[in-house]
Amino acid sequence: VGSLLTLQDQDDSYDCVAKNSNTVCTLIVTYVTLTHIPGLEPETIRYELLKQKDQIISDLGKNDYDVRYVGDETLEAQIVVTLRGVPEEEMGDSEAKYFQDKLRNFLNNTMSSSGIQILSVRVDGQYVYKENKRTLQREEILHRRIQDSSVATVDVLTTVKGIHRPPPDVDFDELVEDSIDRESDKFQDELKSGCEEYFHDVDHIGSSSVMNNAHTRGKLDSNEGFLDEDGLDPQGGLQSGGGFLSQGSTKSEGGYETEGSQIEGKPQTEGLATDELNYGEDVSSEPENRSGIPDLPTSTTLPSSIGAIAAISEQQQSFSAGRRTW
């Protein structure tokens, strides 16, 4: 089943000041109603709608409106979160969702004073490798008993999306990395506090940018490339070597074979149910996929003089779902 979402921006803290005595500043409360794929969270949809603001402002400006956007700006960071002390295997679907939820809550708590709201965290890829515990103990924790066993480490390629209302402008990638590194012990405790046994023996957490991580940088330097968030090669088509595998896909000698059906770029209405939720409510859901969503049109803009509301259309586009690995 699907649903019909009604989003309302109830924030009245926008800076609305007329530029001169000949103009009037008007704030617009915008309602957006759209159909969507089952499992999408309101925060994800909000992010995608806000990404359309530049196009809306441009369209309004063509009609001689003096348009100035003073609302939330979208933020996106792609980082690598390193977890040491995990089983010698990748996170499954339940562990990945647990990790995403814990990291989103952790970042929201640590960044609340910066005026940043984290809307979504998505696991895009994983790389599991082993380090010699004898070496780690000699260099980092000499007071521990030396053991001959090895410890597994996983590098988790993670996309974090949020919103922020300037000023000031922020370096979101740096803020996310600093938040994890500065309070890594706290995040470690939160990961280990739940029922997911995958994280119970984690003894170190760190973060790095994609370009500063040896594994992700190696993929980029070797031109193996990464698939985009829809599981597609940005140059077109499915990648036949390197990159990420979408969940539900298998790799064959001829490339990638995708299991299951997909929506092929035309509006889908069959099987959609309806419900309404308020833009500002705390709404939880159990997403069936974590792949992101296609760009959605929006009717949200905040002009400084004369307001207008742009019509929106409903569309569904083809996209793949799920966790990826490299």
Coordinates of C-alpha atoms in Angstrom, one line a residue:
V1 CA 0.0 0.0 0.0
G2 CA 1.0 3.6 -0.4
S3 CA -0.3 6.7 1.1
L4 CA -1.2 10.3 0.4
L5 CA 0.9 12.7 2.4
T6 CA 0.0 16.3 3.3
L7 CA 2.9 18.4 4.5
Q8 CA 2.5 21.7 6.2
D9 CA 5.2 24.1 7.2
Q10 CA 4.1 25.7 10.5
D11 CA 7.3 27.6 11.2
D12 CA 6.6 31.4 11.6
S13 CA 10.1 32.4 12.3
Y14 CA 11.0 33.5 8.8
D15 CA 12.6 36.9 8.4
C16 CA 10.1 38.8 6.3
V17 CA 11.1 42.5 5.9
A18 CA 10.0 44.7 3.0
K19 CA 13.0 46.2 1.1
N20 CA 11.4 49.6 0.7
S21 CA 8.1 51.5 1.2
N22 CA 6.8 50.5 -2.2
T23 CA 6.9 46.7 -1.5
V24 CA 5.1 44.4 0.8
C25 CA 6.6 41.3 2.4
T26 CA 4.3 38.4 2.4
L27 CA 4.8 35.0 4.0
I28 CA 3.2 32.0 2.4
V29 CA 2.1 28.8 4.2
T30 CA 2.3 26.1 1.6
Y31 CA 0.5 22.8 1.6
V32 CA 1.9 20.0 -0.5
T33 CA -0.1 16.8 -1.2
L34 CA 1.6 14.0 -3.1
T35 CA 1.5 10.2 -3.6
H36 CA 4.6 8.3 -2.7
I37 CA 6.2 4.9 -2.7
P38 CA 5.4 2.9 0.5
G39 CA 8.0 3.2 3.3
L40 CA 9.2 6.7 2.6
E41 CA 9.6 8.8 5.7
P42 CA 8.2 12.3 5.9
E43 CA 11.7 13.7 6.6
T44 CA 13.0 12.2 3.3
I45 CA 10.2 13.7 1.4
R46 CA 10.7 17.1 3.0
Y47 CA 14.3 17.1 2.0
E48 CA 13.5 16.3 -1.6
L49 CA 10.9 19.1 -1.7
L50 CA 13.3 21.7 -0.4
K51 CA 15.8 20.8 -3.0
Q52 CA 13.4 22.2 -5.6
K53 CA 13.4 25.7 -4.2
D54 CA 15.9 27.2 -6.6
Q55 CA 13.7 26.1 -9.6
I56 CA 10.6 27.5 -8.0
I57 CA 12.3 30.8 -7.2
S58 CA 13.6 31.0 -10.8
D59 CA 10.1 30.4 -12.2
L60 CA 8.5 33.0 -10.0
G61 CA 11.2 35.5 -11.0
K62 CA 10.2 35.2 -14.6
N63 CA 6.9 36.9 -13.7
D64 CA 8.5 40.0 -12.3
Y65 CA 8.1 39.0 -8.7
D66 CA 10.8 40.1 -6.3
V67 CA 11.6 36.7 -4.8
R68 CA 13.9 36.1 -1.9
Y69 CA 14.1 32.7 -0.2
V70 CA 14.6 32.9 3.5
G71 CA 13.7 29.3 4.6
D72 CA 15.7 26.2 5.3
E73 CA 18.6 25.1 3.2
T74 CA 19.4 21.5 2.5
L75 CA 22.6 19.9 3.7
E76 CA 24.2 16.6 2.6
A77 CA 27.4 14.9 3.7
Q78 CA 28.9 11.6 2.6
I79 CA 31.3 10.2 5.2
V80 CA 32.9 6.9 6.2
V81 CA 32.1 5.7 9.7
T82 CA 34.6 3.1 10.9
L83 CA 33.5 0.5 13.5
R84 CA 36.1 -1.8 15.0
G85 CA 35.2 -4.9 16.9
V86 CA 32.4 -6.3 14.7
P87 CA 31.8 -9.8 13.3
E88 CA 33.6 -10.7 10.1
E89 CA 30.5 -10.0 8.0
E90 CA 28.5 -7.0 6.8
M91 CA 25.6 -5.6 8.6
G92 CA 22.3 -7.1 7.5
D93 CA 19.1 -5.1 6.8
S94 CA 18.1 -4.9 10.5
E95 CA 21.6 -4.0 11.7
A96 CA 21.9 -1.3 8.9
K97 CA 18.5 0.2 9.9
Y98 CA 19.5 0.1 13.6
F99 CA 22.8 1.9 12.7
Q100 CA 21.0 4.5 10.7
D101 CA 18.4 5.3 13.4
K102 CA 21.1 5.5 16.1
L103 CA 23.3 7.7 14.1
R104 CA 20.5 10.1 13.2
N105 CA 19.4 10.4 16.8
F106 CA 23.0 10.9 18.0
L107 CA 23.7 13.6 15.4
N108 CA 20.4 15.4 16.1
N109 CA 21.3 15.5 19.8
T110 CA 24.9 16.7 19.2
M111 CA 24.0 19.3 16.6
S112 CA 20.8 20.7 18.1
S113 CA 22.7 23.8 19.4
S114 CA 23.9 24.6 15.9
G115 CA 20.4 24.9 14.5
I116 CA 20.8 21.8 12.3
Q117 CA 18.2 19.1 12.0
I118 CA 19.2 15.7 10.7
L119 CA 16.5 14.3 8.4
S120 CA 17.9 11.0 7.3
V121 CA 21.0 8.7 7.5
R122 CA 21.5 6.1 4.8
V123 CA 24.0 3.3 4.6
D124 CA 25.3 3.2 1.0
G125 CA 28.1 0.7 1.3
Q126 CA 30.2 -1.5 3.6
Y127 CA 33.8 -2.8 3.5
V128 CA 34.8 -5.4 6.1
Y129 CA 38.4 -6.2 6.8
K130 CA 40.6 -7.6 9.6
E131 CA 43.3 -6.0 11.7
N132 CA 45.8 -7.8 13.9
K133 CA 44.7 -7.4 17.5
R134 CA 48.3 -7.9 18.7
T135 CA 49.4 -4.8 16.7
L136 CA 46.4 -2.7 17.8
Q137 CA 47.0 -3.5 21.5
R138 CA 50.7 -2.7 21.3
E139 CA 50.2 0.7 19.7
E140 CA 46.9 1.8 21.2
I141 CA 46.0 -0.1 24.4
L142 CA 49.2 -1.5 25.9
H143 CA 47.5 -2.2 29.3
R144 CA 45.3 -4.9 27.8
R145 CA 46.2 -8.5 27.6
I146 CA 47.8 -9.4 24.2
Q147 CA 45.7 -11.9 22.3
D148 CA 46.4 -13.8 19.1
S149 CA 42.9 -13.5 17.6
S150 CA 42.0 -10.9 15.0
V151 CA 39.3 -8.2 15.2
A152 CA 37.1 -7.3 12.3
T153 CA 36.5 -3.7 11.2
V154 CA 33.8 -2.3 8.9
D155 CA 34.0 0.9 7.0
V156 CA 30.4 2.1 6.5
L157 CA 29.9 4.6 3.6
T158 CA 27.1 6.8 5.0
T159 CA 25.0 9.7 3.5
V160 CA 23.7 12.2 6.0
K161 CA 21.0 14.7 5.0
G162 CA 19.7 17.6 7.0
I163 CA 18.4 21.1 6.9
H164 CA 19.7 24.4 8.3
R165 CA 18.5 28.0 8.2
P166 CA 21.4 30.5 7.5
P167 CA 23.0 32.5 8.7
P168 CA 25.7 31.3 9.3
D169 CA 26.7 29.0 6.5
V170 CA 28.1 25.7 7.7
D171 CA 30.6 23.1 6.6
F172 CA 28.3 20.1 7.0
D173 CA 30.8 17.4 6.2
E174 CA 33.2 18.7 8.8
L175 CA 30.5 19.1 11.4
V176 CA 29.3 15.5 11.0
E177 CA 32.8 14.1 11.2
D178 CA 33.7 16.3 14.3
S179 CA 30.5 15.3 16.0
I180 CA 31.2 11.6 15.7
D181 CA 34.9 11.9 16.6
R182 CA 34.4 14.2 19.5
E183 CA 31.8 12.1 21.2
S184 CA 32.7 8.7 19.7
D185 CA 32.5 7.0 23.2
K186 CA 28.9 8.2 23.6
F187 CA 27.9 7.0 20.2
Q188 CA 29.7 3.7 20.9
D189 CA 27.6 3.3 24.1
E190 CA 24.4 4.0 22.2
L191 CA 25.2 1.5 19.6
K192 CA 25.9 -1.2 22.2
S193 CA 22.9 -0.4 24.3
G194 CA 20.4 -2.0 22.0
C195 CA 19.5 -5.6 21.2
E196 CA 21.6 -5.8 18.0
E197 CA 24.5 -8.2 18.8
Y198 CA 26.5 -7.0 15.8
F199 CA 27.6 -3.9 17.7
H200 CA 28.1 -5.4 21.2
D201 CA 31.9 -5.8 20.9
V202 CA 32.6 -2.5 19.1
D203 CA 35.6 -0.9 20.9
H204 CA 36.4 2.0 18.6
I205 CA 34.5 4.4 16.3
G206 CA 35.9 6.9 14.0
S207 CA 34.9 8.9 10.9
S208 CA 36.6 10.3 7.8
S209 CA 35.7 11.9 4.5
V210 CA 35.2 9.7 1.5
M211 CA 38.4 11.0 -0.1
N212 CA 40.5 10.5 3.1
N213 CA 39.4 6.9 3.6
A214 CA 41.8 4.3 2.0
H215 CA 39.1 2.0 0.8
T216 CA 36.7 4.5 -0.7
R217 CA 39.6 6.6 -2.2
G218 CA 41.0 3.4 -3.7
K219 CA 37.7 2.8 -5.5
L220 CA 37.7 6.3 -6.9
D221 CA 41.3 6.3 -7.9
S222 CA 41.0 3.0 -9.7
N223 CA 38.0 4.3 -11.7
E224 CA 35.9 1.4 -10.6
G225 CA 33.4 4.1 -9.6
F226 CA 30.3 4.1 -7.5
L227 CA 26.7 3.6 -8.4
D228 CA 24.4 6.5 -7.7
E229 CA 21.7 6.3 -5.0
D230 CA 19.4 4.6 -7.4
G231 CA 21.8 1.7 -8.0
L232 CA 22.7 3.1 -11.4
D233 CA 26.0 4.1 -13.0
P234 CA 25.9 7.9 -13.3
Q235 CA 27.2 7.5 -16.9
G236 CA 24.2 5.4 -17.7
G237 CA 23.1 1.9 -17.2
L238 CA 24.1 -0.7 -14.6
Q239 CA 27.7 -1.0 -13.9
S240 CA 29.4 -4.2 -14.9
G241 CA 32.3 -4.0 -12.5
G242 CA 33.2 -2.3 -9.3
G243 CA 30.9 0.1 -7.5
F244 CA 27.9 -0.8 -5.3
L245 CA 25.5 -3.7 -5.6
S246 CA 21.9 -2.8 -4.8
Q247 CA 20.0 -5.0 -2.4
G248 CA 18.0 -7.6 -4.4
S249 CA 20.6 -7.7 -7.1
T250 CA 23.2 -10.3 -8.0
K251 CA 26.4 -10.1 -9.9
S252 CA 26.9 -12.3 -12.9
E253 CA 29.7 -12.7 -15.4
G254 CA 27.8 -10.4 -17.7
G255 CA 27.2 -7.6 -15.2
Y256 CA 24.4 -7.2 -12.7
E257 CA 21.1 -8.9 -12.8
T258 CA 18.3 -7.2 -10.9
E259 CA 15.7 -9.3 -9.1
G260 CA 12.1 -8.1 -8.7
S261 CA 10.1 -5.6 -10.6
Q262 CA 10.6 -1.9 -10.9
I263 CA 8.4 1.1 -11.7
E264 CA 9.5 2.3 -15.2
G265 CA 9.1 6.1 -15.1
K266 CA 5.3 6.5 -15.4
P267 CA 2.8 7.6 -12.8
Q268 CA 1.6 4.7 -10.6
T269 CA -1.7 5.0 -8.9
E270 CA -2.9 1.4 -8.4
G271 CA -2.7 0.1 -4.9
L272 CA -2.1 3.6 -3.3
A273 CA -4.1 4.2 -0.1
T274 CA -4.5 7.6 1.5
D275 CA -3.7 9.1 4.8
E276 CA -2.7 12.6 6.0
L277 CA 0.0 13.7 8.4
N278 CA 1.1 17.1 9.5
Y279 CA 4.5 18.4 8.4
G280 CA 5.5 19.1 11.9
E281 CA 4.4 15.8 13.6
D282 CA 6.8 13.2 14.7
V283 CA 5.8 10.3 12.4
S284 CA 7.6 7.0 12.4
S285 CA 7.5 4.3 9.8
E286 CA 9.2 1.1 8.8
P287 CA 10.8 1.8 5.4
E288 CA 11.0 -1.2 3.1
N289 CA 13.9 0.4 1.2
R290 CA 16.7 2.9 2.0
S291 CA 17.7 4.0 -1.5
G292 CA 16.5 7.6 -1.5
I293 CA 13.7 8.8 -3.8
P294 CA 13.4 10.5 -7.2
D295 CA 13.4 14.3 -7.3
L296 CA 9.9 15.5 -6.5
P297 CA 8.4 18.9 -7.6
T298 CA 7.5 21.4 -4.9
S299 CA 5.2 24.3 -4.3
T300 CA 7.2 25.8 -1.5
T301 CA 8.8 29.3 -1.8
L302 CA 9.0 32.3 0.4
P303 CA 9.2 35.6 -1.5
S304 CA 10.0 39.0 0.1
S305 CA 7.4 41.0 -1.8
I306 CA 4.6 39.4 -3.7
G307 CA 3.8 35.7 -3.2
A308 CA 2.6 33.1 -5.6
I309 CA 2.0 29.4 -5.3
A310 CA 3.3 27.1 -7.9
A311 CA 1.3 24.0 -8.9
I312 CA 2.8 20.6 -8.3
S313 CA 2.4 17.4 -10.2
E314 CA 2.6 13.9 -9.1
Q315 CA 5.2 11.6 -10.5
Q316 CA 6.9 8.3 -9.8
Q317 CA 10.2 7.3 -11.3
S318 CA 12.2 4.1 -11.5
F319 CA 14.6 3.5 -8.7
S320 CA 16.3 0.5 -7.0
A321 CA 16.3 -0.1 -3.3
G322 CA 18.4 -1.0 -0.4
R323 CA 21.9 -1.6 1.1
R324 CA 24.9 -1.6 -1.2
T325 CA 28.4 -3.0 -0.9
W326 CA 31.7 -2.4 -2.5

